[in-house]
Amino acid sequence: MNTAISVTHSGLPPGPKGTLLGGNVRQFRAGLLNFLLETAREYGPLASFRIGPRRVFLASGHDLIEQVLVTDAKHYIKHFGARAFKPVLGNGLVTSEGAFWHRQRKLIQPAFLKARVQSYIPTMVELTNQMLSSWTSGKSVQIDFEFEALTSKIALKTLFDLDDRGDRARFDGVLKLAFDLMNARLRRIIKLPLWVPTPANRRLQRAVAELDRTVQGFIAAGRSRQHHGNDLLSRLLLARYEDGRPMSDRQLRDEAMTLYLAGHETTALTLAWSWYLLSQHRRVEEKLVSEWQRVLRGATPTAQHLQRLPYTAAVIAESMRLFPPVYVIGREATTELELGGYRVKPGYTVLMSQWVNHRDQNYFPDPEEFRPERWQNGLAKRLPKFAYYPFGGGQRICVGSTFALIEATIILSAVGQHYRFTVDPDAVIDIKPQITLLPANGIPATLECRSRTSGFAGP
Ligand code: HEM
């Protein structure tokens, strides 16, 4: 079944309609990034179109984005795409709303303060070193796969104090199955409610039940530990609401699952795209290496080094500009609102795309060029709000942004002191925009020990 998409100028229906991209949902998905970019470039700061029965706006004016995410935030909820993951994520921070979300955010946020996150650095370094000890010069690797495995291990250790290989493999297995089934459900045009016992619904429910059992097992193990560790689950087990009550096991499950899912793939993608870009820009890489030589002198990075690695920070910022791991976010109006001179009715969706805004040449001259130098001299401070927002903004801004930036800096410098990557020259590096910005066929590369290309010692 085809669902027509027509793009109209930002006038509300029955306003003027100019078709930019005829086609169906599959085409829409395949060409999503170009569609978003062309729509914004052709129709300006606010465009509107339909996806099936839904009226959707694309807000690309940074002041309009601020209005949605900050000024009018209380009149919007997460859009249908985010809500669709509730069967797996439950009612965790990403999917919950209103007073309930607010209470959870207040309880969880302290666990992500800088000082707390810095206490995870030794774990990040140790697990990175473990990965490095399994590498040798000349080895073929899939860059995205390596960093996904590493950030998954770091997330499980820092979240659940879990390092048993069997547990991790089992958890990853059930999670992947649940997500594959969930994605298959999302692709279906007609989605029967989950309680209708179709074979597909039953498979999904079985996978979710298995996932629940696995996470409840981690929670039970956390509760039974005599001494609470440094992991996030321990902190959440000890946390109390204002009335003194602890979080229920069900809520712990939803929050832990959400943090694991929201937290590890996004950082892995930042690292994978960064290494891909560096492999194509060796001069940038040389500058990075000389920063590490000057500041780290071959030592593993620590919290004290973080402020002294500005070029590393600029490379990460520039990589997230060109390949924002979360490239589009959305909200749904709960009441009638004004946006850019037009009416947004309850139920309408507003999309905001980092992919689009991060390529605005008014703020980023030669936007397709990978140029970390643009971040020097305080560009981040000079930009208007929402010209660059890899972590979103307003009250729903990413709770893990500090975690992500520290983790990316630590891993990039710990790995980069020892190895560089040469991406296979025949590989076609394509982007698959799903919930996050994935490399379509992976990023195959060969490892090269840095000691052969610079003064650094090998691992
Ligand atoms: C480079 C890495 C990351 C990127 C690019 C990223 C991006 C984002 C974005 C754009 C949002 C806002 C979504 C929206 O407004 O609809 C968000 C929310 C969120 N992120 Fe991240 N994130 C990253 C890493 C992490 C990490 C490491 C964690 C936790 C360990 C995390 C946990 C969350 C949670 C729980 C939310 C929902 C917050 C709320 O609504 O209160 N993220 N993230």
XYZ file of C-alpha atoms and ligand atoms in Angstrom:
502
model
C 0.000 0.000 0.000
C 1.382 3.384 -0.923
C 0.999 6.417 1.226
C 1.255 9.661 -0.655
C 3.513 12.374 0.608
C 3.075 15.847 -0.649
C 5.025 18.804 0.563
C 3.307 22.104 0.949
C 4.522 25.508 1.871
C 4.137 26.273 5.526
C 0.555 27.503 5.137
C -1.839 25.348 7.061
C -4.254 23.177 5.175
C -6.079 23.993 3.017
C -3.120 26.268 2.197
C -1.120 26.172 -1.016
C 0.292 22.783 -1.976
C 3.396 22.375 -4.074
C 4.571 18.829 -4.453
C 8.283 18.557 -3.843
C 8.575 14.845 -3.494
C 5.828 12.584 -4.769
C 6.215 9.006 -3.675
C 5.539 6.508 -0.990
C 6.686 5.772 2.506
C 9.489 3.463 1.369
C 10.916 6.127 -0.928
C 10.493 8.638 1.863
C 12.592 6.491 4.174
C 15.228 5.738 1.553
C 15.743 9.369 0.671
C 14.939 10.745 4.101
C 18.070 12.835 4.625
C 17.857 14.491 1.206
C 14.159 14.937 1.619
C 14.639 16.812 4.896
C 17.441 18.956 3.497
C 15.698 19.788 0.225
C 12.405 20.522 1.949
C 14.088 22.984 4.312
C 16.113 24.601 1.525
C 13.171 24.890 -0.832
C 10.387 25.857 1.567
C 12.234 27.797 4.264
C 12.106 27.783 8.056
C 8.743 26.016 8.280
C 7.451 23.490 5.753
C 4.482 21.226 6.079
C 3.662 17.891 4.495
C 1.672 14.751 5.065
C 2.864 11.288 5.914
C -0.229 9.169 5.365
C -2.922 10.628 7.572
C -0.489 12.706 9.632
C 0.114 16.408 9.168
C 3.789 17.067 9.759
C 5.811 20.287 9.979
C 9.523 20.516 9.438
C 10.833 23.422 11.543
C 14.322 24.412 10.443
C 14.403 28.028 11.675
C 16.432 27.889 14.885
C 14.077 30.370 16.581
C 11.118 28.114 15.707
C 12.960 25.109 17.129
C 13.562 27.065 20.328
C 9.867 27.865 20.464
C 8.946 24.162 20.244
C 11.626 22.761 22.548
C 11.793 25.578 25.094
C 9.079 28.257 25.051
C 6.096 26.018 24.258
C 7.661 22.768 25.495
C 4.827 22.052 27.915
C 2.315 21.982 25.057
C 4.142 19.281 23.148
C 4.749 15.589 23.795
C 7.144 13.220 22.010
C 5.939 12.376 18.507
C 4.505 9.063 17.274
C 7.945 7.677 16.273
C 9.318 7.930 19.817
C 6.101 6.602 21.374
C 6.184 3.557 19.114
C 9.064 2.113 21.151
C 7.094 1.972 24.377
C 6.554 -1.808 24.174
C 10.330 -2.291 24.545
C 11.407 0.835 26.443
C 8.401 0.953 28.753
C 7.862 4.249 30.509
C 11.506 5.340 30.851
C 12.979 8.826 30.471
C 12.839 8.886 26.664
C 9.165 7.928 26.379
C 7.502 9.233 29.556
C 5.704 12.577 29.771
C 4.470 15.281 32.114
C 4.772 15.179 35.893
C 5.818 11.527 35.820
C 8.734 12.262 33.466
C 9.718 15.298 35.549
C 9.909 13.274 38.773
C 12.008 10.596 37.095
C 14.342 13.139 35.506
C 14.928 14.796 38.891
C 15.802 11.458 40.424
C 18.088 10.273 37.636
C 19.856 13.472 36.590
C 22.268 13.626 39.578
C 23.754 10.301 38.467
C 24.942 12.075 35.302
C 26.677 15.016 36.902
C 30.212 15.574 35.656
C 31.941 14.382 38.825
C 29.904 11.160 38.837
C 30.587 10.502 35.169
C 34.292 11.129 35.700
C 34.314 8.295 38.209
C 33.539 5.961 35.271
C 36.687 6.979 33.387
C 38.860 4.158 34.810
C 36.236 1.628 33.608
C 36.147 3.270 30.183
C 39.943 3.126 29.953
C 40.184 -0.454 31.205
C 37.629 -1.775 28.715
C 39.225 0.213 25.880
C 42.609 -1.287 26.752
C 41.044 -4.751 26.734
C 39.828 -4.107 23.195
C 43.257 -2.799 22.153
C 44.974 -5.884 23.523
C 42.951 -8.008 21.072
C 44.062 -5.847 18.105
C 47.154 -6.235 15.963
C 48.557 -4.192 13.145
C 47.163 -5.326 9.788
C 43.974 -6.770 11.303
C 40.735 -6.183 9.356
C 37.956 -4.750 11.481
C 34.522 -3.280 11.048
C 34.942 0.114 12.763
C 31.283 0.540 13.740
C 31.089 -3.007 15.080
C 34.219 -2.608 17.271
C 32.995 0.605 18.905
C 29.456 -0.656 19.342
C 30.837 -3.688 21.213
C 33.063 -1.442 23.336
C 30.401 1.119 24.299
C 27.953 -1.712 24.996
C 30.456 -3.244 27.457
C 31.053 0.149 29.068
C 27.300 0.797 29.357
C 26.610 -2.605 30.935
C 29.486 -2.258 33.379
C 28.666 1.330 34.382
C 24.898 0.695 34.420
C 24.585 -2.783 35.921
C 28.098 -3.593 37.091
C 27.894 -6.416 34.588
C 30.976 -7.866 33.002
C 30.178 -11.513 32.721
C 30.453 -12.382 29.033
C 27.553 -14.856 29.160
C 25.166 -12.308 30.699
C 26.161 -9.695 28.172
C 25.733 -11.998 25.188
C 22.321 -13.140 26.470
C 21.163 -9.587 27.120
C 22.363 -8.334 23.735
C 20.712 -11.328 22.039
C 17.227 -10.776 23.524
C 17.479 -7.040 23.054
C 18.378 -7.389 19.388
C 15.511 -9.815 18.824
C 13.014 -7.476 20.531
C 14.251 -4.562 18.437
C 14.188 -6.476 15.155
C 10.591 -7.494 15.860
C 9.748 -3.933 16.912
C 11.250 -2.496 13.711
C 9.353 -5.044 11.625
C 6.173 -3.905 13.389
C 6.946 -0.250 12.653
C 7.402 -1.032 8.956
C 3.940 -2.603 8.785
C 1.392 -0.126 7.465
C -1.443 -1.670 9.474
C -0.449 -2.277 13.053
C -2.932 -4.283 15.076
C -2.795 -3.463 18.792
C -0.290 -5.608 20.671
C -3.002 -7.460 22.567
C -4.374 -8.934 19.289
C -2.743 -12.393 19.255
C -1.266 -12.378 15.740
C 1.866 -14.555 15.334
C 4.035 -11.396 14.995
C 2.537 -9.802 18.130
C 3.027 -13.023 20.090
C 6.692 -13.219 19.012
C 7.241 -9.616 20.092
C 5.523 -10.183 23.420
C 7.630 -13.289 24.077
C 10.829 -11.350 23.288
C 9.797 -8.461 25.565
C 8.937 -10.913 28.364
C 12.390 -12.520 28.006
C 13.992 -9.079 28.069
C 12.037 -8.194 31.213
C 13.193 -11.392 32.930
C 16.835 -10.660 32.026
C 16.791 -7.077 33.317
C 14.808 -8.057 36.429
C 17.591 -10.595 37.055
C 20.195 -7.782 36.961
C 18.054 -5.700 39.329
C 17.598 -8.606 41.754
C 21.375 -9.197 41.686
C 21.951 -5.477 42.352
C 19.520 -5.529 45.297
C 21.113 -8.595 46.843
C 24.637 -7.145 46.757
C 25.911 -6.331 50.245
C 27.800 -3.275 49.114
C 26.477 -0.994 46.468
C 29.014 -0.252 43.777
C 29.661 2.707 41.552
C 27.220 1.547 38.865
C 24.144 3.513 37.929
C 21.720 0.776 38.973
C 23.165 0.883 42.503
C 22.656 4.630 42.543
C 19.082 4.285 41.309
C 18.411 1.555 43.895
C 19.509 3.968 46.614
C 17.731 7.022 45.156
C 14.516 8.156 46.866
C 11.630 10.307 45.699
C 10.800 13.383 47.754
C 8.329 11.321 49.816
C 11.132 8.881 50.708
C 9.926 6.004 48.497
C 12.357 4.067 46.247
C 11.770 3.405 42.568
C 9.728 0.266 41.792
C 11.419 -2.685 40.062
C 9.257 -2.117 36.999
C 10.370 1.516 36.781
C 14.000 0.547 37.370
C 13.706 -1.880 34.475
C 12.305 0.804 32.174
C 14.918 3.387 33.134
C 17.852 0.980 32.957
C 16.772 -0.333 29.561
C 16.248 3.200 28.275
C 19.640 4.405 29.459
C 21.384 1.386 27.987
C 19.673 1.836 24.623
C 19.867 5.625 24.443
C 23.391 5.638 25.715
C 25.634 3.233 23.906
C 24.849 3.164 20.190
C 24.840 6.951 19.892
C 28.364 7.244 21.338
C 29.562 4.285 19.257
C 28.330 6.064 16.131
C 30.092 9.274 17.121
C 33.322 7.293 17.372
C 32.749 5.300 14.179
C 31.964 8.383 12.074
C 34.878 10.256 13.655
C 37.308 7.505 12.674
C 35.815 7.373 9.208
C 36.302 11.139 8.794
C 39.825 11.011 10.196
C 40.740 8.233 7.769
C 39.735 10.609 4.958
C 41.485 13.656 6.474
C 44.964 12.641 7.523
C 46.102 16.228 8.149
C 43.412 16.605 10.803
C 44.495 13.294 12.252
C 48.107 14.440 12.422
C 47.054 17.508 14.398
C 45.115 15.290 16.763
C 48.060 12.973 17.249
C 50.322 15.898 18.037
C 47.813 17.142 20.650
C 47.838 13.702 22.268
C 51.639 13.564 22.139
C 51.881 16.955 23.796
C 49.225 16.420 26.471
C 49.120 12.704 27.141
C 52.674 11.653 26.221
C 51.565 8.065 25.684
C 49.705 7.811 29.015
C 46.080 6.748 29.246
C 43.745 9.755 29.482
C 42.315 10.777 32.866
C 39.790 13.357 34.056
C 42.618 15.888 34.468
C 43.443 15.662 30.777
C 39.919 16.374 29.498
C 40.128 20.188 29.549
C 43.506 20.068 27.881
C 42.360 18.352 24.698
C 40.575 21.164 22.806
C 41.367 19.853 19.330
C 40.005 16.421 20.267
C 36.817 18.170 21.447
C 36.659 20.107 18.152
C 36.984 16.881 16.113
C 34.134 15.286 18.076
C 31.967 18.418 17.690
C 32.627 18.535 13.951
C 31.955 14.832 13.527
C 28.595 15.216 15.330
C 27.840 18.201 13.111
C 28.261 16.225 9.901
C 26.998 12.878 11.204
C 24.662 13.709 14.101
C 23.876 10.293 15.638
C 20.340 11.565 16.356
C 19.522 13.377 13.124
C 15.850 14.187 13.658
C 13.632 14.655 16.694
C 9.899 15.250 16.826
C 7.115 16.572 18.985
C 3.322 16.395 18.821
C 1.153 19.350 19.792
C -1.349 18.707 22.580
C -3.209 21.963 22.118
C -3.663 24.510 19.333
C -0.506 26.592 18.990
C 1.066 29.213 16.791
C 4.376 28.504 15.094
C 6.026 30.848 12.610
C 2.715 32.581 11.932
C 0.817 29.326 11.292
C -1.554 27.245 13.359
C -0.403 23.915 14.713
C -3.436 21.868 15.690
C -3.486 19.197 18.416
C -2.069 15.956 17.008
C 0.147 17.666 14.422
C 3.806 16.643 14.424
C 6.746 19.042 14.327
C 10.053 17.561 13.176
C 13.401 19.249 13.791
C 16.458 17.873 12.074
C 20.061 18.176 13.197
C 21.044 16.882 9.762
C 19.429 19.991 8.261
C 20.449 22.659 10.784
C 24.037 21.469 11.048
C 24.391 22.077 7.299
C 23.191 25.678 7.347
C 25.847 27.675 5.512
C 24.932 30.823 7.382
C 26.584 29.320 10.422
C 28.849 26.690 8.910
C 30.523 27.967 5.721
C 31.276 25.089 3.298
C 28.981 22.950 5.407
C 29.914 19.616 3.802
C 33.573 20.066 4.697
C 35.045 18.358 7.731
C 36.869 21.239 9.364
C 37.341 20.943 13.160
C 39.167 24.309 13.151
C 35.797 26.041 12.770
C 35.108 25.177 16.435
C 38.160 27.012 17.652
C 37.814 30.626 18.813
C 34.528 30.005 20.586
C 32.173 29.219 17.684
C 29.900 27.204 20.009
C 29.297 30.319 22.133
C 28.659 32.565 19.132
C 26.081 30.319 17.476
C 22.428 31.052 18.122
C 20.626 28.409 20.143
C 19.588 25.444 17.992
C 21.945 26.129 15.120
C 23.841 23.125 16.525
C 22.028 20.704 18.840
C 23.360 17.138 18.662
C 21.929 16.498 22.141
C 18.575 18.235 21.590
C 17.614 21.065 23.914
C 15.160 22.478 26.413
C 13.885 20.369 29.278
C 14.215 17.103 27.313
C 17.867 17.670 26.456
C 19.951 14.487 26.526
C 20.585 13.496 30.126
C 23.746 11.642 29.075
C 25.524 14.361 27.070
C 28.371 14.712 29.583
C 28.743 10.946 29.732
C 28.837 10.777 25.923
C 31.393 13.565 25.460
C 33.697 12.236 28.165
C 33.421 8.699 26.832
C 34.073 9.775 23.237
C 37.117 11.861 24.263
C 38.596 9.099 26.406
C 38.116 6.387 23.790
C 39.216 8.484 20.829
C 42.467 9.474 22.486
C 43.132 6.085 24.125
C 42.674 4.302 20.776
C 44.207 6.963 18.569
C 47.484 7.019 20.445
C 48.045 3.442 19.390
C 46.208 2.777 16.149
C 44.960 4.415 13.002
C 42.364 3.068 10.560
C 42.587 2.793 6.802
C 39.092 2.372 5.410
C 38.975 -0.254 2.642
C 39.333 1.715 -0.598
C 36.638 -0.363 -2.338
C 34.100 0.001 0.465
C 30.984 2.008 -0.312
C 30.241 4.010 2.815
C 26.574 4.784 2.803
C 24.241 6.114 5.471
C 21.178 4.287 6.744
C 19.035 6.754 8.670
C 17.055 4.721 11.186
C 16.411 6.002 14.702
C 20.098 6.866 14.601
C 22.429 7.548 11.690
C 23.904 4.142 10.910
C 26.514 3.251 8.293
C 24.476 1.175 5.815
C 27.037 -1.568 5.190
C 29.404 -0.970 8.064
C 32.817 0.709 7.840
C 35.411 -1.949 6.980
C 38.998 -0.928 7.702
C 42.512 -2.165 8.376
C 44.294 -1.382 11.629
C 47.725 0.124 11.561
C 49.850 0.361 14.680
C 50.680 4.022 15.314
C 54.263 3.229 16.333
C 54.961 2.660 12.631
C 53.597 6.021 11.576
C 54.552 8.241 14.498
C 56.716 8.330 17.568
C 54.131 6.506 19.726
C 54.758 3.158 21.286
C 52.338 0.360 20.388
C 49.926 -0.933 23.038
C 26.795 11.062 21.229
C 25.925 10.481 22.027
C 24.508 10.919 22.221
C 23.695 11.663 21.412
C 24.030 12.278 20.060
C 22.422 11.787 22.079
C 21.353 12.523 21.592
C 20.168 12.726 22.285
C 19.114 13.608 21.860
C 19.100 14.431 20.586
C 18.135 13.567 22.806
C 16.833 14.374 22.806
C 15.720 13.640 22.112
C 14.469 14.484 21.990
O 14.455 15.645 22.385
O 13.470 13.951 21.497
C 18.559 12.620 23.813
C 17.813 12.275 24.919
C 18.208 11.336 25.836
N 19.440 10.713 25.905
Fe 20.991 10.994 24.659
N 22.469 11.115 23.264
C 23.729 10.575 23.394
C 24.215 9.839 24.469
C 23.474 9.469 25.561
C 23.977 8.742 26.697
C 25.439 8.315 26.887
C 22.924 8.504 27.529
C 22.869 7.774 28.852
C 23.762 6.974 29.320
C 21.756 9.116 26.915
C 20.481 9.085 27.429
C 19.444 9.865 26.973
C 18.141 9.919 27.639
C 17.699 9.125 28.854
C 17.371 10.855 26.921
C 15.940 11.318 27.243
C 16.037 12.496 28.185
C 14.685 13.032 28.615
O 13.764 13.112 27.794
O 14.592 13.439 29.776
N 22.132 9.693 25.726
N 19.809 12.136 23.493
